Amino acid sequence: LFEKGTLLEERLSRAEDASAAFQQCLELKPQDPGLLTQLEALYAARNDFPSLIEVYRLLAHALESPTLRAHYLTAAGMVLDERLKRTSDAAACFREAFRLDRTDPLLLNALKRVAVREGRAEELLEVLSAEAAALGPQGAPAWLQLCKMYERLGRKEEALAALLDARRVSPNESLILSALANVYETRHRFEELADVLLAWVGCINDEGEFVAIGLRLAALYEEDLKRDADAIQRYQAILARIPGHAAALASLGKLYHRTRNWEGLVSVFDAEAAAAQDPKEKAGRMFKAAEVLEERLSRQEEAIPRYH
């Protein structure tokens, strides 16, 4: 019948009779993939969408590979959705394809649209999980989207698990680390928060952001975790990058005083004096350094030049 239709169309120019032969061929529901592929090309060229959908369905049932079957079901769904506006039939095709293959990006995007349109939250979660898993190292955006969905549904532990999966595939992504830091801070999980902030500060190039996160981490070590040595190390890291940073110097001086690190305290006062622009402020820092040298370290010979 297919060959008859081809002869009628190409050799005899009897288009109506050819169409009838092709239609008879399709009505017999052929199972040969080669013949179906020829019918697919024919109906696609004619923009005969109902017949094309039938061919796609036949191909999906004739093939053994789940991936190929899903491909043709997805193709049928796309034609139903975009050309014929039969959205419910399209959704059924997408869902059947999804049961066969959870890795095709075109299918996943189509099913996401369907889930959003129909308000199917659980289905959207399932599709996003499949997308994140399929994308592997590039799956961080899908994990983040999944996290936001869980948060909207009030499922906090699952939201956190999605964030941790996102970090696993993109350990240095600032957006992920920022979201994790906010979760841990809200829950007062300070050890995990410190771990995230430390990773975040290690992959920042922007100077302002580096300082902001560094100060946040140092304050966490100092105030919540009572780890003065780690706090000192963070303040020193800021000063190594931005010598004379006022807030870092002030906090470092406070820690040195509390831990009775007089040598360190003198170095802080000297650094503050070097950074100060106002003569009165500069003199005040010199005096403080001299006072510590004289009274705490008994090094009068070093205190005298500062008094001068």
Coordinates of C-alpha atoms in Angstrom, one line a residue:
L1 CA 0.0 0.0 0.0
F2 CA 2.8 2.4 0.8
E3 CA 4.6 1.6 -2.5
K4 CA 1.2 2.0 -4.3
G5 CA 0.7 5.4 -2.7
T6 CA 4.3 6.5 -3.6
L7 CA 3.7 5.5 -7.3
L8 CA 0.3 7.3 -7.4
E9 CA 1.9 10.5 -6.0
E10 CA 5.3 10.6 -7.6
R11 CA 4.6 9.0 -11.1
L12 CA 0.9 9.6 -11.8
S13 CA 0.3 12.8 -9.8
R14 CA -2.8 11.4 -8.3
A15 CA -2.5 13.0 -4.9
E16 CA -5.9 12.1 -3.6
D17 CA -5.6 8.4 -4.5
A18 CA -2.1 8.4 -3.0
S19 CA -3.4 9.8 0.3
A20 CA -6.1 7.2 0.4
A21 CA -3.4 4.4 -0.1
F22 CA -1.2 5.9 2.6
Q23 CA -4.2 6.1 5.0
Q24 CA -5.1 2.5 4.3
C25 CA -1.5 1.6 5.1
L26 CA -1.7 3.4 8.4
E27 CA -5.0 1.9 9.4
L28 CA -3.4 -1.6 9.2
K29 CA -1.2 -0.4 12.1
P30 CA 2.1 -1.6 10.6
Q31 CA 4.8 -2.7 13.0
D32 CA 7.9 -2.5 10.7
P33 CA 10.1 0.4 12.0
G34 CA 11.5 1.0 8.5
L35 CA 8.0 1.5 7.0
L36 CA 6.9 3.6 10.0
T37 CA 9.9 5.9 9.6
Q38 CA 8.9 6.4 5.9
L39 CA 5.4 7.2 7.0
E40 CA 6.7 9.6 9.6
A41 CA 8.7 11.6 7.0
L42 CA 5.7 11.6 4.7
Y43 CA 3.2 13.0 7.3
A44 CA 5.7 15.4 8.7
A45 CA 6.3 16.9 5.3
R46 CA 2.5 17.2 4.8
N47 CA 1.9 18.7 8.3
D48 CA -0.7 16.0 8.8
F49 CA -0.4 16.1 12.5
P50 CA -3.1 13.5 13.5
S51 CA -1.6 10.9 11.2
L52 CA 1.9 11.8 12.4
I53 CA 0.9 11.3 16.0
E54 CA -0.5 7.8 15.1
V55 CA 2.8 7.0 13.5
Y56 CA 4.7 8.1 16.6
R57 CA 2.5 5.9 18.8
L58 CA 3.1 2.9 16.5
L59 CA 6.8 3.5 16.6
A60 CA 6.7 3.7 20.4
H61 CA 5.1 0.3 20.5
A62 CA 7.1 -1.3 17.7
L63 CA 10.6 -0.6 19.2
E64 CA 12.2 -2.5 22.0
S65 CA 14.6 0.2 23.4
P66 CA 12.9 2.1 26.3
T67 CA 14.8 5.2 25.3
L68 CA 13.6 5.2 21.7
R69 CA 10.1 4.4 22.7
A70 CA 10.1 7.3 25.1
H71 CA 11.5 9.5 22.4
Y72 CA 8.6 8.9 20.1
L73 CA 6.0 9.3 22.9
T74 CA 7.7 12.6 23.6
A75 CA 7.5 13.6 20.0
A76 CA 3.8 12.7 19.9
G77 CA 3.2 14.7 23.1
M78 CA 5.0 17.7 21.6
V79 CA 2.8 17.7 18.5
L80 CA -0.4 17.2 20.6
D81 CA 0.6 20.1 22.9
E82 CA 2.0 22.6 20.4
R83 CA 0.2 21.9 17.2
L84 CA -3.2 20.5 18.2
K85 CA -3.5 22.1 21.6
R86 CA -4.7 18.8 23.1
T87 CA -3.0 19.3 26.4
S88 CA -4.4 16.4 28.4
D89 CA -3.5 13.9 25.6
A90 CA 0.0 15.4 25.4
A91 CA 0.4 15.1 29.2
A92 CA -0.6 11.4 29.0
C93 CA 2.1 10.9 26.4
F94 CA 4.7 12.7 28.5
R95 CA 3.9 10.7 31.6
E96 CA 4.1 7.4 29.7
A97 CA 7.5 8.4 28.2
F98 CA 8.7 9.4 31.7
R99 CA 8.0 5.9 33.0
L100 CA 10.3 4.6 30.3
D101 CA 13.1 7.2 30.4
R102 CA 14.0 9.8 33.0
T103 CA 17.0 11.4 31.3
D104 CA 15.7 13.1 28.1
P105 CA 16.0 16.9 28.7
L106 CA 13.2 17.7 26.2
L107 CA 10.8 15.3 27.9
L108 CA 11.8 16.6 31.4
N109 CA 11.2 20.2 30.4
A110 CA 7.8 19.3 28.8
L111 CA 6.7 17.4 31.9
K112 CA 7.8 20.2 34.2
R113 CA 5.5 22.6 32.2
V114 CA 2.7 20.1 32.5
A115 CA 3.1 19.7 36.2
V116 CA 3.2 23.4 36.8
R117 CA 0.2 24.0 34.6
E118 CA -1.8 21.3 36.3
G119 CA -0.6 22.2 39.8
R120 CA 0.9 18.7 40.5
A121 CA 3.5 19.5 43.1
E122 CA 4.6 15.9 43.7
E123 CA 5.0 15.2 40.0
L124 CA 7.1 18.3 39.7
L125 CA 9.3 17.2 42.6
E126 CA 9.8 13.8 40.9
V127 CA 10.7 15.4 37.5
L128 CA 13.2 17.8 39.1
S129 CA 14.8 15.0 41.0
A130 CA 15.2 13.0 37.8
E131 CA 16.6 16.1 36.0
A132 CA 19.1 16.8 38.8
A133 CA 20.3 13.2 38.7
A134 CA 20.5 13.1 34.9
L135 CA 22.5 16.3 34.7
G136 CA 25.2 15.0 37.1
P137 CA 27.9 17.7 37.6
Q138 CA 25.7 20.3 35.8
G139 CA 22.7 19.5 38.1
A140 CA 23.1 22.2 40.7
P141 CA 20.3 24.5 39.2
A142 CA 17.9 21.6 39.3
W143 CA 18.8 20.8 42.9
L144 CA 18.3 24.4 43.9
Q145 CA 14.9 24.5 42.2
L146 CA 14.0 21.3 44.0
C147 CA 15.1 22.9 47.3
K148 CA 12.8 25.9 46.7
M149 CA 9.9 23.6 45.9
Y150 CA 10.4 21.6 49.2
E151 CA 10.7 24.9 51.1
R152 CA 7.4 26.1 49.7
L153 CA 5.8 22.9 50.8
G154 CA 7.2 23.2 54.3
R155 CA 9.4 20.1 53.9
K156 CA 12.6 21.5 55.5
E157 CA 14.7 18.4 55.8
E158 CA 14.1 17.5 52.2
A159 CA 15.0 21.0 51.2
L160 CA 18.3 20.8 53.1
A161 CA 19.0 17.4 51.5
A162 CA 18.5 18.9 48.0
L163 CA 20.9 21.7 48.9
L164 CA 23.5 19.2 50.1
D165 CA 23.2 17.3 46.8
A166 CA 23.7 20.6 45.0
R167 CA 26.8 21.3 47.0
R168 CA 28.1 17.8 46.2
V169 CA 28.0 18.4 42.5
S170 CA 29.1 22.1 42.7
P171 CA 31.1 22.5 45.9
N172 CA 32.3 26.0 45.1
E173 CA 29.1 27.6 43.9
S174 CA 28.5 30.8 46.0
L175 CA 24.7 30.6 45.5
I176 CA 24.5 27.1 47.0
L177 CA 26.9 28.0 49.9
S178 CA 24.9 31.1 50.6
A179 CA 21.6 29.2 50.8
L180 CA 23.2 26.5 53.0
A181 CA 24.6 29.1 55.3
N182 CA 21.2 30.8 55.8
V183 CA 19.6 27.4 56.6
Y184 CA 22.3 26.5 59.1
E185 CA 22.2 30.0 60.7
T186 CA 18.4 29.8 61.1
R187 CA 18.7 26.4 62.8
H188 CA 21.6 27.5 65.0
R189 CA 23.7 24.6 63.6
F190 CA 27.0 26.6 64.0
E191 CA 29.5 23.9 63.3
E192 CA 28.0 23.2 59.9
L193 CA 27.6 26.9 59.3
A194 CA 31.3 27.4 60.0
D195 CA 32.2 24.6 57.6
V196 CA 30.1 26.2 54.8
L197 CA 31.4 29.8 55.4
L198 CA 35.0 28.5 55.4
A199 CA 34.4 26.8 52.0
W200 CA 32.6 30.0 50.7
V201 CA 35.4 32.4 51.8
G202 CA 37.9 30.1 50.1
C203 CA 36.4 30.5 46.6
I204 CA 35.6 34.2 46.6
N205 CA 37.5 36.6 44.4
D206 CA 35.5 39.8 45.1
E207 CA 37.3 41.7 47.9
G208 CA 34.2 43.2 49.5
E209 CA 32.5 39.8 49.6
F210 CA 35.6 38.2 51.0
V211 CA 35.7 40.6 53.9
A212 CA 32.0 40.3 54.7
I213 CA 32.1 36.5 54.8
G214 CA 35.4 36.5 56.6
L215 CA 34.1 38.8 59.3
R216 CA 30.9 36.7 59.6
L217 CA 33.0 33.5 60.0
A218 CA 35.4 35.1 62.5
A219 CA 32.5 36.4 64.6
L220 CA 30.9 32.9 64.5
Y221 CA 34.1 31.3 65.8
E222 CA 34.5 34.0 68.5
E223 CA 30.9 34.4 69.8
D224 CA 29.1 31.1 69.2
L225 CA 31.8 28.4 68.9
K226 CA 34.3 29.9 71.4
R227 CA 37.2 29.0 69.1
D228 CA 39.4 32.1 69.6
A229 CA 42.3 30.6 67.7
D230 CA 40.2 30.1 64.6
A231 CA 38.7 33.6 64.9
I232 CA 42.2 35.1 65.1
Q233 CA 43.2 33.2 62.0
R234 CA 40.2 34.6 60.0
Y235 CA 40.9 38.2 61.1
Q236 CA 44.6 37.7 60.1
A237 CA 43.5 36.3 56.7
I238 CA 41.5 39.6 56.1
L239 CA 44.4 41.7 57.2
A240 CA 46.8 39.7 54.9
R241 CA 44.5 40.7 52.0
I242 CA 43.6 44.2 53.2
P243 CA 46.2 45.6 55.6
G244 CA 44.8 48.2 58.0
H245 CA 41.2 47.0 57.8
A246 CA 39.7 48.7 60.8
A247 CA 37.0 46.2 61.9
A248 CA 39.4 43.3 61.6
L249 CA 42.1 45.1 63.6
A250 CA 39.7 46.1 66.3
S251 CA 38.3 42.6 66.7
L252 CA 41.8 41.1 66.6
G253 CA 43.0 43.5 69.3
K254 CA 40.1 42.5 71.5
L255 CA 40.9 38.8 71.1
Y256 CA 44.6 39.3 71.8
H257 CA 43.8 41.2 74.9
R258 CA 41.4 38.5 76.1
T259 CA 43.9 35.8 75.4
R260 CA 46.7 37.9 76.9
N261 CA 48.7 37.8 73.7
W262 CA 50.6 41.0 74.4
E263 CA 52.9 40.7 71.4
G264 CA 49.9 40.3 69.1
L265 CA 48.2 43.3 70.8
V266 CA 51.2 45.5 70.2
S267 CA 51.3 44.5 66.5
V268 CA 47.6 45.5 66.2
F269 CA 48.1 48.9 67.8
D270 CA 51.1 49.5 65.5
A271 CA 49.0 48.5 62.5
E272 CA 46.2 50.8 63.6
A273 CA 48.6 53.7 64.1
A274 CA 50.1 53.1 60.6
A275 CA 46.6 53.1 59.1
A276 CA 45.2 56.1 61.0
Q277 CA 45.0 59.5 59.2
D278 CA 44.0 61.6 62.2
P279 CA 47.1 62.6 64.2
K280 CA 45.3 62.4 67.5
E281 CA 44.1 58.8 66.7
K282 CA 47.5 57.8 65.5
A283 CA 49.1 59.1 68.7
G284 CA 46.5 57.3 70.8
R285 CA 47.4 53.9 69.2
M286 CA 51.1 54.6 69.6
F287 CA 50.5 55.3 73.3
K288 CA 48.6 52.1 73.7
A289 CA 51.4 50.1 72.1
A290 CA 53.9 51.7 74.3
E291 CA 51.8 51.1 77.4
V292 CA 51.6 47.3 76.6
L293 CA 55.3 47.2 75.9
E294 CA 56.1 48.9 79.2
E295 CA 53.6 47.3 81.6
R296 CA 53.0 43.8 80.1
L297 CA 56.2 43.0 78.4
S298 CA 58.7 45.0 80.4
R299 CA 60.4 46.2 77.2
Q300 CA 60.9 49.9 78.1
E301 CA 63.5 50.4 75.4
E302 CA 60.8 49.7 72.8
A303 CA 58.2 51.7 74.6
I304 CA 60.2 54.9 74.8
P305 CA 60.3 55.6 71.0
R306 CA 56.6 55.2 70.8
Y307 CA 56.1 57.6 73.7
H308 CA 58.3 60.1 71.9

